[in-house]
Amino acid sequence: MTNDESDDTHGAECGCAEFQELSRRQFLGTVAGFSGAAVASSFPAWLPKIVLAQSATSRDVIVYVFQRGGADGMTLCVPFGDPAYYTARPTIAIPRPDSAAATRGIALDNFFAFPQAMSTLMPAYQAGDLLVVHASGQLTTTSRSHFDAQRYMEVGKAADPNLISGWLGRHLASMPPVRSTAPLRALGLAAGLQKTLVGGPKTLPIADPSNFNLGGTASTVDARLAVIEQAYLAQADELQAAALDAVNTVRLLRSVNFVGYVPANSVVYPNTSFGRALRSVAVLIKADVGVEAAQVDIGGWDTHAAQDPLAGSMFQTMQTFAGALAAFHADVIQGVTPYGVTLVVVSEFGRNLRENGSAGTDHGRATTMFAMGKQITGGRVLTTWPGLRPEQLEIGQDLKVTIDYRDVLAEIVQRRLGNPNLDFIFPGFTPTARGITRASV
């Protein structure tokens, strides 16, 4: 099966060697999909037993966005109320909202602001549908390695080599499908399945759902699908089920009108890989084909040099990011959908407070998360702000993590996705309630 994909490249030249290597081999060797037997074997014996949650067709679809590279949360949501921010960043700081500069920040409250590149997200914020969670990240690891930090975040537990399934995969494995006949419950819009989704039943990597098909001549696709289907009918149950799900997924996606899709509210998605991916997710949600989860990644956040959030590399990355999220908000969150939808944004870590000698920022600790949805308590910045004075920083250089990313995810899983198995999804972790959501499903 084939899938064509093109990537946005702005900002890629700023990444460190480790991140560039990770990007080249990202997810290679990851199993694309899991049969029932494979799902079971991907969970170590020590994981807590699950009580299969009851199906609830009203539960939300979750869209999980990963900002790969370590996004600078202090640029994405500027702490202009902390004077130490400006002392530490003499050339790359976002000007205060009360500045006369055209590049001044856009006040969210009396302490935090969006940069101009994120201005398209103001309608979602003002509507109360967008929540910013600042000084968030991984409390239980201090790793500054892209590879390790991404893996820990995706599996939902730090430094455990025996845990190979992802937290979102375990969520899907512990819930009955919304639609029992659906061949595809979740997808990662990537060339290989993201670690977050590993272990999820009926879950595939599909970089471009509008172009997911068998290779070869288009006129013979149906005949070749029939041959594959017939060939696997006599195989063992697990192999047969996996093959038939793949065949039926091709047929399903061919039946969806991606090209003719008309977004709500006259929305035009940005013509970038991230914008096109979110548009495809919107099409699948509105087509009501049984998809319950999707992951979309966006790179360009490893800003060691020439960060320039006012007009350069990071400005462009933020503009791409915010524009696509704003389109998704107007089209899906404010539009009419068969199910509720919750979108969450994470990054593996943040950046150092101080700008470096290359007008960039090095790997740090805390960053920002974003949550979007009609049942998200948005229109605010949620934080336990640790402060940016030298004595308040982690090892004298980084914004401290005060909100664990799993606090946010766990509340969404329990209250919007209707899954009570938090000790299975996030083993060894007891979440703190943060008031992320308005109500349970």
Short mmCIF file of N, CA and C in Angstrom, two decimals, residues 16 33 37-38 67 116 124 139 200 211 258 263 277 335 355 362 380 419:
data_model
loop_
_atom_site.label_atom_id
_atom_site.label_comp_id
_atom_site.label_asym_id
_atom_site.label_seq_id
_atom_site.Cartn_x
_atom_site.Cartn_y
_atom_site.Cartn_z
N CYS A 16 19.33 20.35 16.28
CA CYS A 16 20.58 19.76 16.72
C CYS A 16 20.80 18.44 16.00
N GLY A 33 0.57 -2.02 12.26
CA GLY A 33 -0.74 -2.30 12.84
C GLY A 33 -0.65 -3.52 13.72
N ALA A 37 -3.76 -10.56 18.88
CA ALA A 37 -2.68 -11.23 19.61
C ALA A 37 -1.51 -10.29 19.84
N ALA A 38 -1.19 -9.49 18.82
CA ALA A 38 -0.07 -8.58 18.96
C ALA A 38 -0.35 -7.51 19.99
N GLN A 67 4.38 18.47 18.85
CA GLN A 67 5.37 19.43 18.36
C GLN A 67 6.75 18.83 18.58
N GLN A 116 2.69 37.60 17.72
CA GLN A 116 1.88 37.93 16.55
C GLN A 116 1.67 36.72 15.65
N ALA A 124 -10.34 31.36 18.96
CA ALA A 124 -10.57 30.15 19.75
C ALA A 124 -10.38 30.43 21.24
N LEU A 139 7.40 15.66 34.73
CA LEU A 139 7.92 15.85 36.09
C LEU A 139 8.94 14.80 36.47
N GLY A 200 -2.69 0.00 19.85
CA GLY A 200 -4.09 0.27 19.57
C GLY A 200 -4.65 -0.67 18.53
N ASN A 211 -4.91 9.62 -0.15
CA ASN A 211 -4.14 8.93 -1.19
C ASN A 211 -3.63 7.59 -0.70
N PHE A 258 -12.51 13.22 0.04
CA PHE A 258 -11.53 14.18 0.55
C PHE A 258 -11.43 15.39 -0.37
N PRO A 263 -15.18 22.68 4.02
CA PRO A 263 -15.16 22.97 5.46
C PRO A 263 -16.27 23.94 5.86
N ALA A 277 -2.94 17.74 6.85
CA ALA A 277 -3.21 16.62 7.75
C ALA A 277 -4.42 16.90 8.62
N GLY A 335 -17.97 23.74 14.29
CA GLY A 335 -18.87 23.19 13.29
C GLY A 335 -19.75 22.09 13.86
N GLU A 355 18.80 33.04 25.88
CA GLU A 355 19.17 32.86 24.48
C GLU A 355 20.67 32.57 24.43
N ASP A 362 18.70 26.59 23.73
CA ASP A 362 19.06 25.18 23.84
C ASP A 362 17.98 24.41 24.61
N ARG A 380 -8.08 30.90 28.96
CA ARG A 380 -7.21 31.23 30.10
C ARG A 380 -5.89 30.49 29.96
N ASN A 419 -12.99 6.81 29.66
CA ASN A 419 -12.21 5.62 30.01
C ASN A 419 -11.72 5.72 31.46
#
